[in-house]
Amino acid sequence: MKRFIAEFKEFINRGNVLDLAVGVVIGGAFTAIITAVVEGLLTPIIGLLIPDTTFAEWAPGGFQIGAVINAIIVFVLTALVVFLIVKAANKALPKKEEAPEEPAGPTTEELLAEIRDLLKKDQE
């Protein structure tokens, strides 16, 4: 039991757990924003483009096909909004500086030519 507690303590003290917790909390708050944009703005706009259509209530033969179609539309719109927000955030955030490349060493041909020249010099 002591080993289990020690492993758990080590797990909790890692930075990844804290990062994950922050991500979950922020994700929950972000979900509310995305839901509001999709359900409050985009879905009504689609409703204006396709009049007299309520997919969510369409259920021929008792199968709730409309609910499935509605869920797919909401998913696609949600994915689109998340994509646009991530794309905008990537543009707004400063880019990470890339590590400078190390200077390239001599090529094999250059090394062989140097060896040849040294051998010629030794023979003279």
Short mmCIF file of C-alpha atoms in Angstrom, two decimals:
data_model
loop_
_atom_site.label_atom_id
_atom_site.label_comp_id
_atom_site.label_asym_id
_atom_site.label_seq_id
_atom_site.Cartn_x
_atom_site.Cartn_y
_atom_site.Cartn_z
CA MET A 1 0.00 0.00 0.00
CA LYS A 2 2.89 2.37 0.76
CA ARG A 3 4.32 1.76 -2.69
CA PHE A 4 0.95 2.53 -4.27
CA ILE A 5 0.71 5.81 -2.32
CA ALA A 6 4.28 6.73 -3.28
CA GLU A 7 3.56 6.04 -6.97
CA PHE A 8 0.33 8.03 -6.78
CA LYS A 9 2.14 10.95 -5.13
CA GLU A 10 4.80 10.86 -7.86
CA PHE A 11 2.06 10.77 -10.50
CA ILE A 12 0.24 13.75 -9.01
CA ASN A 13 3.42 15.79 -8.69
CA ARG A 14 4.20 15.51 -12.38
CA GLY A 15 3.49 18.59 -14.45
CA ASN A 16 1.43 16.60 -16.95
CA VAL A 17 -1.36 15.98 -14.44
CA LEU A 18 -1.70 19.67 -13.68
CA ASP A 19 -1.63 20.52 -17.37
CA LEU A 20 -4.30 17.93 -18.03
CA ALA A 21 -6.49 19.26 -15.23
CA VAL A 22 -6.19 22.80 -16.55
CA GLY A 23 -7.00 21.54 -20.04
CA VAL A 24 -10.15 19.79 -18.84
CA VAL A 25 -11.37 22.86 -16.95
CA ILE A 26 -10.61 25.23 -19.81
CA GLY A 27 -12.11 22.74 -22.25
CA GLY A 28 -15.35 22.71 -20.26
CA ALA A 29 -15.54 26.49 -20.34
CA PHE A 30 -14.60 26.53 -24.02
CA THR A 31 -17.37 24.02 -24.76
CA ALA A 32 -19.95 26.53 -23.54
CA ILE A 33 -18.61 29.13 -25.97
CA ILE A 34 -18.57 26.71 -28.89
CA THR A 35 -22.09 25.47 -28.08
CA ALA A 36 -23.38 29.04 -27.93
CA VAL A 37 -21.82 29.90 -31.29
CA VAL A 38 -23.11 26.75 -32.99
CA GLU A 39 -26.61 26.66 -31.49
CA GLY A 40 -27.12 30.42 -31.18
CA LEU A 41 -25.64 31.62 -34.46
CA LEU A 42 -24.82 28.96 -37.03
CA THR A 43 -27.81 26.63 -36.64
CA PRO A 44 -30.36 29.48 -36.98
CA ILE A 45 -28.52 30.69 -40.10
CA ILE A 46 -28.86 27.22 -41.61
CA GLY A 47 -32.53 27.31 -40.59
CA LEU A 48 -32.92 30.51 -42.61
CA LEU A 49 -31.28 28.91 -45.64
CA ILE A 50 -33.41 25.76 -45.44
CA PRO A 51 -36.92 26.93 -44.51
CA ASP A 52 -39.50 24.62 -42.91
CA THR A 53 -36.87 22.09 -41.90
CA THR A 54 -36.43 20.82 -38.38
CA PHE A 55 -34.21 17.78 -38.61
CA ALA A 56 -34.33 17.13 -34.87
CA GLU A 57 -38.08 16.38 -34.96
CA TRP A 58 -38.03 14.24 -38.12
CA ALA A 59 -38.73 10.61 -37.15
CA PRO A 60 -40.21 8.50 -39.96
CA GLY A 61 -41.36 5.11 -38.75
CA GLY A 62 -40.45 5.98 -35.18
CA PHE A 63 -36.73 6.09 -35.95
CA GLN A 64 -35.25 9.39 -34.89
CA ILE A 65 -33.26 9.94 -38.05
CA GLY A 66 -33.69 13.68 -37.64
CA ALA A 67 -31.93 13.65 -34.29
CA VAL A 68 -28.98 11.83 -35.85
CA ILE A 69 -28.83 14.26 -38.78
CA ASN A 70 -29.06 17.17 -36.34
CA ALA A 71 -26.24 15.73 -34.20
CA ILE A 72 -24.06 15.31 -37.31
CA ILE A 73 -24.72 18.90 -38.38
CA VAL A 74 -23.93 20.20 -34.89
CA PHE A 75 -20.73 18.12 -34.82
CA VAL A 76 -19.55 19.44 -38.19
CA LEU A 77 -20.35 23.01 -37.22
CA THR A 78 -18.62 22.57 -33.86
CA ALA A 79 -15.53 21.14 -35.55
CA LEU A 80 -15.55 24.07 -37.99
CA VAL A 81 -15.74 26.65 -35.19
CA VAL A 82 -12.97 24.93 -33.21
CA PHE A 83 -10.83 24.78 -36.35
CA LEU A 84 -11.33 28.49 -37.05
CA ILE A 85 -10.54 29.45 -33.44
CA VAL A 86 -7.40 27.30 -33.37
CA LYS A 87 -6.31 28.73 -36.71
CA ALA A 88 -6.81 32.29 -35.44
CA ALA A 89 -4.99 31.49 -32.18
CA ASN A 90 -2.05 30.02 -34.09
CA LYS A 91 -1.76 33.23 -36.11
CA ALA A 92 -2.01 35.40 -32.99
CA LEU A 93 0.50 33.49 -30.89
CA PRO A 94 4.19 34.17 -31.47
CA LYS A 95 5.96 31.44 -33.34
CA LYS A 96 8.53 29.38 -31.51
CA GLU A 97 12.03 30.13 -32.59
CA GLU A 98 13.64 27.24 -34.35
CA ALA A 99 17.04 26.12 -33.17
CA PRO A 100 19.74 27.28 -35.55
CA GLU A 101 21.12 24.54 -37.69
CA GLU A 102 24.59 23.38 -36.88
CA PRO A 103 27.08 24.13 -39.61
CA ALA A 104 27.51 21.22 -41.93
CA GLY A 105 30.81 19.42 -41.70
CA PRO A 106 32.99 18.67 -44.68
CA THR A 107 31.62 16.27 -47.24
CA THR A 108 33.11 12.86 -47.88
CA GLU A 109 34.67 14.12 -51.09
CA GLU A 110 36.31 17.04 -49.27
CA LEU A 111 37.74 14.73 -46.61
CA LEU A 112 39.09 12.33 -49.24
CA ALA A 113 40.65 15.22 -51.15
CA GLU A 114 42.29 16.45 -47.93
CA ILE A 115 43.67 12.98 -47.20
CA ARG A 116 44.98 12.74 -50.79
CA ASP A 117 46.70 16.11 -50.47
CA LEU A 118 48.28 15.11 -47.14
CA LEU A 119 49.53 11.84 -48.63
CA LYS A 120 51.01 13.71 -51.62
CA LYS A 121 52.68 16.16 -49.27
CA ASP A 122 54.19 13.29 -47.21
CA GLN A 123 55.55 11.60 -50.36
CA GLU A 124 57.35 14.72 -51.48
#
